[in-house]
Coordinates of C-alpha atoms in Angstrom, one line a residue:
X1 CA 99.8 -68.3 -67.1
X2 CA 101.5 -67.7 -63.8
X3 CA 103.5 -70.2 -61.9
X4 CA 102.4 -70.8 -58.1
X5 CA 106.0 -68.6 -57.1
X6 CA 105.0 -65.5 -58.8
X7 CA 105.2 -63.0 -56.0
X8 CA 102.3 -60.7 -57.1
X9 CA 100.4 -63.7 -56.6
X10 CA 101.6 -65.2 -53.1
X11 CA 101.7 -61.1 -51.5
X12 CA 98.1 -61.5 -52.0
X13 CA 97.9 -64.1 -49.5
X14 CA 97.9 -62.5 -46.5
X15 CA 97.5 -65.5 -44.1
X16 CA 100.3 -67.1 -44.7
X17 CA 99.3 -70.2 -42.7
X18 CA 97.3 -71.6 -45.9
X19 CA 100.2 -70.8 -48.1
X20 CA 100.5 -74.5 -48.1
X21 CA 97.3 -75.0 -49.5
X22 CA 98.9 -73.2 -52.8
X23 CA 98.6 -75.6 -56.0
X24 CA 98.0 -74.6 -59.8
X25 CA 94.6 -75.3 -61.5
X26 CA 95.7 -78.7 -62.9
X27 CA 95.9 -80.0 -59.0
X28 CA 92.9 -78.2 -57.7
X29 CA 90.7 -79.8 -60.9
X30 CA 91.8 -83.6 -59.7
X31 CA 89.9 -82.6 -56.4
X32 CA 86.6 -83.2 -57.9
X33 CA 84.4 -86.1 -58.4
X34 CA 81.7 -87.2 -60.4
X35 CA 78.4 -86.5 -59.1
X36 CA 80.0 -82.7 -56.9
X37 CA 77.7 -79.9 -56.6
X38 CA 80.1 -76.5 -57.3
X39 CA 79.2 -73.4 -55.8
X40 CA 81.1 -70.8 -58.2
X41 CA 81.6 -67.0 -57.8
X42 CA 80.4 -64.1 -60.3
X43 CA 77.0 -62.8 -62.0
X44 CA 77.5 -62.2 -65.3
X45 CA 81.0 -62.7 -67.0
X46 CA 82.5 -61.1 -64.4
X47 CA 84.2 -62.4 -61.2
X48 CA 84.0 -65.7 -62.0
X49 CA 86.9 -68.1 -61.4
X50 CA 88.7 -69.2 -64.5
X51 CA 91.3 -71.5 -64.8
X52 CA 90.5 -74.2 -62.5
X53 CA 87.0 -74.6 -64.4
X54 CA 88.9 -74.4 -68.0
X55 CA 90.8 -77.5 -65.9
X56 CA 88.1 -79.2 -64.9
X57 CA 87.2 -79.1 -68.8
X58 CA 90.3 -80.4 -69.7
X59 CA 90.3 -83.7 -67.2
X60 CA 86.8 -84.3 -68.4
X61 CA 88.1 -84.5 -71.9
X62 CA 90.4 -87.2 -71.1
X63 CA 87.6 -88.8 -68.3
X64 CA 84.2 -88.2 -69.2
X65 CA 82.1 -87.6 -65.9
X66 CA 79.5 -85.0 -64.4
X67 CA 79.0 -82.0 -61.9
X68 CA 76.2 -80.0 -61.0
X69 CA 76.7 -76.1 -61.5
X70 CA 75.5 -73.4 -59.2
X71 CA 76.2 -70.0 -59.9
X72 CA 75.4 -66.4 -59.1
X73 CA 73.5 -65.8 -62.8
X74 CA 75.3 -66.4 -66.1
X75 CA 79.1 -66.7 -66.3
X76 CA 81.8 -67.1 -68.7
X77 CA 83.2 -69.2 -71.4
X78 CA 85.1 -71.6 -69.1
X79 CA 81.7 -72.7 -67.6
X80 CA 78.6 -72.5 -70.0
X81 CA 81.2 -73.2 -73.2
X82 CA 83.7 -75.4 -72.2
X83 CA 81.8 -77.1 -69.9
X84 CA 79.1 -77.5 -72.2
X85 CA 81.0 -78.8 -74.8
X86 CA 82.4 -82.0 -73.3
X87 CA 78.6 -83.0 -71.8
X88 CA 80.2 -82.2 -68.5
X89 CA 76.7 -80.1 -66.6
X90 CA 74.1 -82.4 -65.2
X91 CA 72.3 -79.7 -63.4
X92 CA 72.6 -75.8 -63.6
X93 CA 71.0 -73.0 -62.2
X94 CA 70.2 -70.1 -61.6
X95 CA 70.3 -67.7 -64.9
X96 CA 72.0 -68.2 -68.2
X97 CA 72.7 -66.3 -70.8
X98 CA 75.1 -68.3 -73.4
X99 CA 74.2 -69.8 -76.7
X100 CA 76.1 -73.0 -76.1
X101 CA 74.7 -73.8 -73.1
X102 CA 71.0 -72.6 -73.9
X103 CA 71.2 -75.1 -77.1
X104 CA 72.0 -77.7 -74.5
X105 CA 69.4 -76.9 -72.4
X106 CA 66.5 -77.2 -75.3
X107 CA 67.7 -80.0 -76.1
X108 CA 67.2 -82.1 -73.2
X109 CA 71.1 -82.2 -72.5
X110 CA 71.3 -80.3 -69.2
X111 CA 69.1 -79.8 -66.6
X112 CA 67.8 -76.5 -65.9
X113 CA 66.5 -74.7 -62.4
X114 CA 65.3 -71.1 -63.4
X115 CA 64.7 -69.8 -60.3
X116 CA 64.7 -65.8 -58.5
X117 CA 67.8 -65.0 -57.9
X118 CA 67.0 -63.4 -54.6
X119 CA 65.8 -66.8 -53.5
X120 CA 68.5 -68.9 -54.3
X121 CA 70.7 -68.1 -51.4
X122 CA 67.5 -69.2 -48.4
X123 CA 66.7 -72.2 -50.5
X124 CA 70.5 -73.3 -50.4
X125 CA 70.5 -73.1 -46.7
X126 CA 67.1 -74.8 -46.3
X127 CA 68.4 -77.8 -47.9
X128 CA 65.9 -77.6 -51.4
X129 CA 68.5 -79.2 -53.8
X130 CA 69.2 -82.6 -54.4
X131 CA 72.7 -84.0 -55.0
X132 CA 72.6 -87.2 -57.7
X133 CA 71.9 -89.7 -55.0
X134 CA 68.5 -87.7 -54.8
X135 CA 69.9 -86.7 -51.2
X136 CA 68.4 -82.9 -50.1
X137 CA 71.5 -81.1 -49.3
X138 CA 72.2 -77.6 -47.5
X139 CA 75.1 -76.2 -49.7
X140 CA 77.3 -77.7 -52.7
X141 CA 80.1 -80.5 -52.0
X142 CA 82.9 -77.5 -53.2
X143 CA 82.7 -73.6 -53.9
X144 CA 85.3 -72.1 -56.3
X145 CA 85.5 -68.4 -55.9
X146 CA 87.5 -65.8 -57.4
X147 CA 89.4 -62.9 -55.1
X148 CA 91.6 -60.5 -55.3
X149 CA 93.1 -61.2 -52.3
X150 CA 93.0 -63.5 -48.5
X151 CA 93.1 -61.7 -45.7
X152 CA 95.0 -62.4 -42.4
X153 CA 92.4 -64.6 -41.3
X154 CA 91.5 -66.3 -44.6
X155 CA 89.2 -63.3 -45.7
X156 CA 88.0 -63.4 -49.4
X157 CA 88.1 -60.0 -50.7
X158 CA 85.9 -60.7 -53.8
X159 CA 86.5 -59.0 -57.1
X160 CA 83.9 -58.1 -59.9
X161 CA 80.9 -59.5 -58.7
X162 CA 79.2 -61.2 -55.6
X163 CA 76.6 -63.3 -56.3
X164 CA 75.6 -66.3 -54.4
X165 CA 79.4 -66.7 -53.2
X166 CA 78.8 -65.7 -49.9
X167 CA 76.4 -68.5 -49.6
X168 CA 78.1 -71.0 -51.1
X169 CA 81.8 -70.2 -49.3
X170 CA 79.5 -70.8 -45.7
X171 CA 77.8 -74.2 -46.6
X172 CA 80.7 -75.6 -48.6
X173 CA 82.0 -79.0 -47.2
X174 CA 85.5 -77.2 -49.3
X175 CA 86.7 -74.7 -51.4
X176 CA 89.0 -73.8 -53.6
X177 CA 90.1 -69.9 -53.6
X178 CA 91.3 -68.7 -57.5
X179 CA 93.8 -65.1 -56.7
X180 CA 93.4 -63.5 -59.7
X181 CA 96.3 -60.7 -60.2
X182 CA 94.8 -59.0 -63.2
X183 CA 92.1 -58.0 -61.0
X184 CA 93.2 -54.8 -58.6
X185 CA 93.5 -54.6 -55.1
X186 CA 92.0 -51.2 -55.3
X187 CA 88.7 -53.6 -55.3
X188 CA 89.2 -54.2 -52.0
X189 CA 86.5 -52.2 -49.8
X190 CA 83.9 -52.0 -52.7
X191 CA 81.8 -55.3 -51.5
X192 CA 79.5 -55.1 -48.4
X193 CA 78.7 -58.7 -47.2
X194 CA 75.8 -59.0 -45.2
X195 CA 74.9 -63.1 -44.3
X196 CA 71.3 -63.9 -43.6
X197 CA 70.2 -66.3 -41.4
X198 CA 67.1 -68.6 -42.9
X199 CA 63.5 -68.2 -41.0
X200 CA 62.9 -68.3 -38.1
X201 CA 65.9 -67.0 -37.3
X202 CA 66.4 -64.0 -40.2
X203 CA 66.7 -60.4 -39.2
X204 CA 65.0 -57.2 -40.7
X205 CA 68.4 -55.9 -43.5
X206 CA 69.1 -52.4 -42.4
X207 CA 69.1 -50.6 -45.6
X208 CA 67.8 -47.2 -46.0
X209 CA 69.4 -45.8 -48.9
X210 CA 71.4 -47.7 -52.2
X211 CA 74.4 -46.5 -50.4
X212 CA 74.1 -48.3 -46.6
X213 CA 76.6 -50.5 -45.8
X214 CA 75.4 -53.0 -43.3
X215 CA 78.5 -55.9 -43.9
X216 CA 82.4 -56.7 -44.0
X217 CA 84.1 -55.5 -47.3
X218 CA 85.4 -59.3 -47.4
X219 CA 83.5 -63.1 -47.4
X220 CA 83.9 -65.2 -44.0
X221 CA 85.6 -68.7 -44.4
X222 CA 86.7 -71.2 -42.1
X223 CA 90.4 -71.4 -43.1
X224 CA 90.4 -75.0 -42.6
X225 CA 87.4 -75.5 -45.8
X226 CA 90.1 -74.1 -48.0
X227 CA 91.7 -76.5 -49.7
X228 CA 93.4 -75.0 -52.5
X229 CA 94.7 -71.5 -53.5
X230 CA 95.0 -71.3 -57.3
X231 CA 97.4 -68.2 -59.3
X232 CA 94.7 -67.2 -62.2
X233 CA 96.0 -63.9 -64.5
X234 CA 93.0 -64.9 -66.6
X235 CA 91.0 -61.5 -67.1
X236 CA 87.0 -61.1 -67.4
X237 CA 85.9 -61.2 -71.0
X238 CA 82.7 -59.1 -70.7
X239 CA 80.1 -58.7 -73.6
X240 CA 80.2 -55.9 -76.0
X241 CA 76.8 -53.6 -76.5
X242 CA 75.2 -52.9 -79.4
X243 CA 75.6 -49.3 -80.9
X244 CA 72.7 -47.3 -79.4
X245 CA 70.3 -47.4 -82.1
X246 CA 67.7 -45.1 -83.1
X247 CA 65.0 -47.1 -81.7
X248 CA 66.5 -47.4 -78.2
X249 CA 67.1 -44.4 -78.0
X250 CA 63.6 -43.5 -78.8
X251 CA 62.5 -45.9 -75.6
X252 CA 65.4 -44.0 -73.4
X253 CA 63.7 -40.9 -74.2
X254 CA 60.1 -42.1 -73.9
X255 CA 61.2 -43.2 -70.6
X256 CA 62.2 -39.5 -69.9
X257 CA 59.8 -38.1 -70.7
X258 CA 57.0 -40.9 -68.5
X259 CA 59.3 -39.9 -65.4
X260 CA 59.5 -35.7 -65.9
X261 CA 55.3 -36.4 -66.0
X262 CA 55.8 -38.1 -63.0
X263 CA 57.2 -35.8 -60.9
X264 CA 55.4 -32.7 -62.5
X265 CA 52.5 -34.2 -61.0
X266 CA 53.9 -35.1 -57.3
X267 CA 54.0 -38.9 -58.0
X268 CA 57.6 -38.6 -57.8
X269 CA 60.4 -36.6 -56.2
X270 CA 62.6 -34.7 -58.3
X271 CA 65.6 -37.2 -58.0
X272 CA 63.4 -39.9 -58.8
X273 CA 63.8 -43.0 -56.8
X274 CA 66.5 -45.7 -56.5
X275 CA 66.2 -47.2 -60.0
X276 CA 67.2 -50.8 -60.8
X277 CA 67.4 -51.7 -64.8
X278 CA 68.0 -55.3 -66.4
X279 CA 70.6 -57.0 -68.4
X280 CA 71.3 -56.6 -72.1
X281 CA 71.8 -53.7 -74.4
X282 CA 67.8 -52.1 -74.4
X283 CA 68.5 -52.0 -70.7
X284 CA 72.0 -50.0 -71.3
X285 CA 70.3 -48.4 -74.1
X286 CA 67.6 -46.5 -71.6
X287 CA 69.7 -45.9 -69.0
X288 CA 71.3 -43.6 -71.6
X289 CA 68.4 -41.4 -71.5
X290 CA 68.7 -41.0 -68.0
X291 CA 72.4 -39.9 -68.9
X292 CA 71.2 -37.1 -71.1
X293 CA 68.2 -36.1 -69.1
X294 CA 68.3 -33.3 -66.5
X295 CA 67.9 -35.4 -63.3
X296 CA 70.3 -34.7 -60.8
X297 CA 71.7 -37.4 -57.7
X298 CA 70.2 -40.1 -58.5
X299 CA 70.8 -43.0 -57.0
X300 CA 70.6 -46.9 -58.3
X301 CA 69.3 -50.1 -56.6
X302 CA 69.9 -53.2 -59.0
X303 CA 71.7 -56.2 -59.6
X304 CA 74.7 -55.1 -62.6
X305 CA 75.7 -52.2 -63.3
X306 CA 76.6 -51.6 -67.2
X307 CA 78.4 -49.1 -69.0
X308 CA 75.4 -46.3 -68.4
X309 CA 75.2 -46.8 -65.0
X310 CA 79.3 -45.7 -64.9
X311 CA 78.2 -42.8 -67.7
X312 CA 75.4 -41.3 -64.9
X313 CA 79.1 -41.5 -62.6
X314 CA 80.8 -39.6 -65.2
X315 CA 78.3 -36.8 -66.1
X316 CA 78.2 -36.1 -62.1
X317 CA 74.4 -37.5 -61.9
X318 CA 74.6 -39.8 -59.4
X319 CA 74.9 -40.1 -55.5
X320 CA 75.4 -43.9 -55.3
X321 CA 74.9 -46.8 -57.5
X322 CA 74.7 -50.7 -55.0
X323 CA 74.0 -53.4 -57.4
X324 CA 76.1 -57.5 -57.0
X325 CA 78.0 -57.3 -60.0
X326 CA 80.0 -55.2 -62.6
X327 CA 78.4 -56.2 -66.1
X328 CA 80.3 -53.5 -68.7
X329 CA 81.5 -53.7 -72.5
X330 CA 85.0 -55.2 -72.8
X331 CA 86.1 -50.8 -73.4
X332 CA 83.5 -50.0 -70.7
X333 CA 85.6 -52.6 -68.3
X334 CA 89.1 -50.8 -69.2
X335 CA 87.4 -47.2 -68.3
X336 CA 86.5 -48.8 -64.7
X337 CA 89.5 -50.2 -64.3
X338 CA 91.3 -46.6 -65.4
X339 CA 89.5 -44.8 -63.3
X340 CA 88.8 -47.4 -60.3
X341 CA 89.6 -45.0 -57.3
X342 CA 86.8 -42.3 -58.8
X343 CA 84.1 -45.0 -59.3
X344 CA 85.0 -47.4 -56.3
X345 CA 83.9 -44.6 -54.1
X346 CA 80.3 -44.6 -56.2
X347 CA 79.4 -48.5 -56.1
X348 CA 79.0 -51.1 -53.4
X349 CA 78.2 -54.4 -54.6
X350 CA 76.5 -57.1 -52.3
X351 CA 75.1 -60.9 -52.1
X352 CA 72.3 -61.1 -54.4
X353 CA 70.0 -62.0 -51.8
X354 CA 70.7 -58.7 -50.5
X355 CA 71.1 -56.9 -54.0
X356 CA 67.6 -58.1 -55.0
X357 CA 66.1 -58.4 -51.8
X358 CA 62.0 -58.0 -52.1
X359 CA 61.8 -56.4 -48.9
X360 CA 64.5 -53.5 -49.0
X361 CA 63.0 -53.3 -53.2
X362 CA 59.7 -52.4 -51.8
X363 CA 60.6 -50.1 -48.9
X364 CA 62.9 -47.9 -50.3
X365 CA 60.9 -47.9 -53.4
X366 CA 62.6 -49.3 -56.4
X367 CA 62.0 -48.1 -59.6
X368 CA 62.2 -51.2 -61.4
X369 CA 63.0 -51.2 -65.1
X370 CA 63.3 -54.8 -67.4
X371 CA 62.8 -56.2 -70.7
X372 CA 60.6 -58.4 -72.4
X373 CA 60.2 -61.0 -75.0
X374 CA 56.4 -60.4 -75.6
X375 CA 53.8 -59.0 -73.5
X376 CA 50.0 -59.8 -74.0
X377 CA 47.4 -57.0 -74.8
X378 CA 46.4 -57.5 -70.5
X379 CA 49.7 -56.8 -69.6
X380 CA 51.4 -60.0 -68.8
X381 CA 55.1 -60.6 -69.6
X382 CA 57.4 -63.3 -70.8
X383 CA 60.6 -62.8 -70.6
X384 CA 62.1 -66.1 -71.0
X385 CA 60.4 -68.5 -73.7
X386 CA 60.8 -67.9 -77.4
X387 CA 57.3 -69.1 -78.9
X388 CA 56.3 -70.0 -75.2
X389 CA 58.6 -73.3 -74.9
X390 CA 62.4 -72.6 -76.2
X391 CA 64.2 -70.9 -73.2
X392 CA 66.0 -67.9 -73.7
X393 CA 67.8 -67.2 -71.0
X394 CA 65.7 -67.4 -67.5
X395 CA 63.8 -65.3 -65.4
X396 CA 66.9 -63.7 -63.3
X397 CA 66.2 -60.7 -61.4
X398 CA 62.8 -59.1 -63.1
X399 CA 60.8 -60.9 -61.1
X400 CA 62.4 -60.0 -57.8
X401 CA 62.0 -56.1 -58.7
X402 CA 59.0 -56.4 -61.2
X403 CA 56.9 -57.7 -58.0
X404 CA 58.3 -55.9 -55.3
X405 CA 58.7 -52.1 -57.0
X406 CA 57.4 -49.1 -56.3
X407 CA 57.1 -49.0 -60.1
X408 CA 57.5 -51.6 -62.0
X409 CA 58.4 -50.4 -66.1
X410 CA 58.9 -53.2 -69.1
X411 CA 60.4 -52.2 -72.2
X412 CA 61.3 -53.7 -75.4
X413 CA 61.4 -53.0 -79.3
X414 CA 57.6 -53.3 -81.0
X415 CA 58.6 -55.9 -83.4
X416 CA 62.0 -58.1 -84.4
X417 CA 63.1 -59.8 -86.7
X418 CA 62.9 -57.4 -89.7
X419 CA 58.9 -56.3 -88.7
X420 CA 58.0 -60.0 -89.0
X421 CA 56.9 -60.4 -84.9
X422 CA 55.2 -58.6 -83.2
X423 CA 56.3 -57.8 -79.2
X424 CA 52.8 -57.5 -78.3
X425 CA 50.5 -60.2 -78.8
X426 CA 47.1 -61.5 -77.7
X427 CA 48.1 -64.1 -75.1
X428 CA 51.6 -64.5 -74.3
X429 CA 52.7 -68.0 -74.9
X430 CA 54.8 -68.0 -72.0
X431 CA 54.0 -66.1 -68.6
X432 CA 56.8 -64.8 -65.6
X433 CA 55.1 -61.8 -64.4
X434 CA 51.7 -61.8 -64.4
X435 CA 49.4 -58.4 -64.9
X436 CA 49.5 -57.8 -61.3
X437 CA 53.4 -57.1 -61.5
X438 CA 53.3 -54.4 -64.4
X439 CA 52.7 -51.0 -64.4
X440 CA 53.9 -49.5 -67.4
X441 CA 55.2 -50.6 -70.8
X442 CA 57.8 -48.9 -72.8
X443 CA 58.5 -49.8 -76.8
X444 CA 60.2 -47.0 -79.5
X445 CA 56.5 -46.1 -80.0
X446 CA 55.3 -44.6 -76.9
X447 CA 54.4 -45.7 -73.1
X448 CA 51.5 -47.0 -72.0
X449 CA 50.5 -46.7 -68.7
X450 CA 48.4 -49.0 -67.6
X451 CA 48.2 -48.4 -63.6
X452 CA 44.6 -48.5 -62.1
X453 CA 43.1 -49.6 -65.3
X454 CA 41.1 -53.0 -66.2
X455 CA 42.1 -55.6 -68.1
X456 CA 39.6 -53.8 -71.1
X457 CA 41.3 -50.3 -70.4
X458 CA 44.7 -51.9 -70.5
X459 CA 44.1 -53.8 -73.8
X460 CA 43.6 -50.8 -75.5
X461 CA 46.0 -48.5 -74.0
X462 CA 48.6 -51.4 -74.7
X463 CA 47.7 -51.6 -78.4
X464 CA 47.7 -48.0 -79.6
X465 CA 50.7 -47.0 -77.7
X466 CA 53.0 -49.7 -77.7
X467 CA 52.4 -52.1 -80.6
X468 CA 54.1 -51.6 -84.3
X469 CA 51.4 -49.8 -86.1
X470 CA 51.7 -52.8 -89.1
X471 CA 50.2 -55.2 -86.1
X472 CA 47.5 -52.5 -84.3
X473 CA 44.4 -53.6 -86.5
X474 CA 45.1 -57.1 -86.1
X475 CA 45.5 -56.9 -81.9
X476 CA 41.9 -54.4 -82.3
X477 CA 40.5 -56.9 -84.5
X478 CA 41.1 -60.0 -82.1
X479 CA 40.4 -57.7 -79.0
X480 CA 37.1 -56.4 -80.2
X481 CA 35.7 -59.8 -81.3
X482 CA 36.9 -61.6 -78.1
X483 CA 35.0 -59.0 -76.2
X484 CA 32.0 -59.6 -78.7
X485 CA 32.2 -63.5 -78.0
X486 CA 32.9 -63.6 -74.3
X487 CA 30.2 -61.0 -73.2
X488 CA 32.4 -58.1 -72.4
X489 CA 33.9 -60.3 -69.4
X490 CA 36.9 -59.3 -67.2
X491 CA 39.4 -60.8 -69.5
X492 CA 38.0 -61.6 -73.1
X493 CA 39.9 -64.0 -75.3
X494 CA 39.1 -66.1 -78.2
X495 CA 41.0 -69.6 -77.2
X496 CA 41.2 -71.1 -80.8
X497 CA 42.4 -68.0 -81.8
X498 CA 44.7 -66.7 -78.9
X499 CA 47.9 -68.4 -80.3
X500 CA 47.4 -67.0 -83.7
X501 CA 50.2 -65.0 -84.1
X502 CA 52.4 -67.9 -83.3
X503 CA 51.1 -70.3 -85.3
X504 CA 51.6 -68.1 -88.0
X505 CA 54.9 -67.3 -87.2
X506 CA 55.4 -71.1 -86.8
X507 CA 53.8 -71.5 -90.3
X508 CA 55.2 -68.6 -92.1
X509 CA 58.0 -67.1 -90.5
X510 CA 55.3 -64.1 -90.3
X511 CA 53.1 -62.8 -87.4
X512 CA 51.1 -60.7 -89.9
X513 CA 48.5 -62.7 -91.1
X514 CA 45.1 -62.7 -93.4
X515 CA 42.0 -63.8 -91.3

């Protein structure tokens, strides 16, 4: 841990009129009190401050008390761990992704707001949150944000990720400014901050490609909010992918092969459209068929950017990739760092309101590419509730691209769990995009394409292309006798029977089941 003399540390402090405001973690961490709202930095385990939230832990140890947490999407082990584990969250929102904290949240222990992410920023400045007085508030009592370095004017240069900082740093009553000297100054100039106003006062966001920069490469602050400048040498501890497994890679090339189709038959150009993909290793897994396709400058319009995003960098495939944070493996991490000047010239990352912004999604025409927990034989998705009621990890940013792309693409393996459940199912127990948001579904089994087709046509299509063979004659057999019951109406379903495979699954540990 560095002292608050080490000189790396204070030559990052460029306005030297707040080196005054210079205290370790220990000091900033006695600034809070119960009840605070904090505003953090980061989106994903990267970028997020450190060591005066591991503080904070620490003091709550010795004095038990509460804050609410607001973030950019999930974060790291300081905050959904150590956090977690002395009861210290009341509320937290807006994405998560840790086991701790989503065992808290089932059980009753912390409040959770699962929310868009592109939203979170307006409804901040419009004052939707309550503190715990039940008081509406417009922005959180501190923000804690992690830089690289302050500028001459008290300029945060951000590191690894953006997120909601931008928002929070603005309607802060204070903050508290982490330098961390692992990450490199040769960050500086990748971040493109463009503020938004709320309506009616809000602007059209003059983005025409991925690449546009429309901002400053640093976060405004009042110097006077800052109230403490903290040394951190804490680095990000990023989440390793699994190995690229057969069956991913059978989705990354069924995803191929859907896009070549595309633009053999003019529905697409040749380098494709900006393409945004998900979280989580299927998401890095079919961006790796992208990296041994044949497409040429591409370019990228998301929210992280994972280890295949930097491989399309590498194999000369892309034009530019804008996304809010850096999300790689720990080795994918050490390749960006190794070879920063090459890639910083590649990515721009922006506020998340910007980064996932509906509008600029559907005019430049996002390709938009997520996962799924289940999908239902109409094509809605759930993509956060295990069995329809135990959260997984929230709705984060499909929703801002699934509704708002040009196309919208879901993907995920047919079954889990050994071949024991099945990813399609007859009604999802648990809906976040609705049929009207899908276009086409992607499992290790095929695509189905399901644009301009009924709810009928879809069920079909759905079943013979995407389900597990082992669960096909039971989706036909529940689909064909719900049509037979209901009449052939729009959207046949059986309701004693919809839930079946979860009850069974309840009962048995088993989807497959014996009528």
């Amino acid at each position: 841990m560095i002292d608050t003399n080490d000189s790396e540390f204070l030559s990052r402090i460029e306005d030297k009129g707040l080196l005054s405001k210079v205290c370790d973690a220990k000091t900033a961490a006695k600034m809070f009190n119960p009840g605070d709202i904090i505003g953090i930095s980061g989106f994903t385990p990267c970028g997020y401050p450190k060591i005066t939230m591991h503080e904070l832990a620490e003091r709550m140890k010795e004095t038990p008390f509460q804050v609410d947490i607001w973030t950019g999407a999930s974060t790291g082990s300081q905050i959904d761990t150590e956090l977690v584990a002395v009861n210290g969250i009341r509320n937290r929102m807006p994405y998560q992704t840790n086991a701790n904290l989503r065992k808290a949240i089932n059980a009753g222990k912390v409040n959770y707001y699962d929310l868009h992410l592109s939203h979170v920023a307006q409804q901040v400045r419009a004052g939707f949150f309550t503190n715990v007085k039940g008081e509406h508030v417009t922005g959180p009592d501190f923000a804690v944000v992690e830089v690289c370095k302050i500028g001459p004017n008290g300029e945060l240069y951000p590191t690894t990720a953006i997120g909601n900082s931008p928002v929070y740093v603005d309607t802060a009553k204070k903050v508290i400014v982490e330098v961390n000297t692992t990450q490199p100054l040769d960050l500086v100039g990748m971040a493109d901050i463009y503020m938004r106003k709320n309506p009616p006062f809000c602007e059209p966001i003059p983005i025409l490609h991925a690449g546009d920069r429309v901002g400053t490469p640093y976060i405004p602050c009042d110097p006077s909010k800052i109230v403490a400048i903290v040394p951190c040498d804490m680095p990000d501890v990023t989440r390793a992918l699994a190995p690229l497994d057969d069956d991913a890679e059978a989705m990354g090339n069924n995803l191929v092969d859907f896009l070549k189709n595309e633009v053999k038959h003019g529905r697409l150009p040749e380098n494709l459209l900006p393409l945004q993909s998900g979280v989580g290793n299927v998401a890095n897994a079919v961006i790796h068929g992208l990296v041994e396709s044949d497409f040429q400058n591409l370019s990228v319009y998301t929210e992280v950017i994972q280890d295949g995003m930097v491989d399309l960098i590498d194999k000369d495939k892309i034009d530019m990739i804008s996304g809010t944070s850096l999300s790689p493996s720990p080795d994918g991490l050490k390749r960006f760092y190794a070879n920063i000047q090459k890639y910083n010239k590649k990515i721009v990352l922006r506020p998340q309101e910007i980064s996932n912004n509906g509008e600029v999604v559907r005019r430049i025409g996002v390709i938009g590419m997520n996962t799924a927990l289940e999908m239902d034989i109409y094509g809605h998705v759930n993509s956060t509730h295990v069995t329809g009621t135990k959260l997984m990890n929230g709705i984060g940013g499909s929703g801002d691209f699934a509704r708002n792309a040009f196309l919208s693409c879901f993907f995920c393996h047919s079954t889990t769990k050994g071949g024991k459940i099945s990813a399609v199912v007859p009604m999802c127990s648990h809906v976040d995009h609705t049929e009207h948001d899908t276009h086409v579904f992607i499992s290790e089994q095929g695509v189905a394409d399901v644009r301009g087709l009924t709810p009928k046509e879809r069920a079909k299509v759905i079943i013979n292309n995407v389900a597990h063979p082992s669960f096909r004659d039971q989706l036909m057999d529940y689909y064909e006798r719900a049509c037979a019951a209901c009449g052939n109406s729009q959207t046949p379903h059986l309701l004693k029977e919809a839930f079946k495979f979860h009850e069974s699954l309840a009962e048995t540990g088993d989807m497959h089941f014996k009528k």
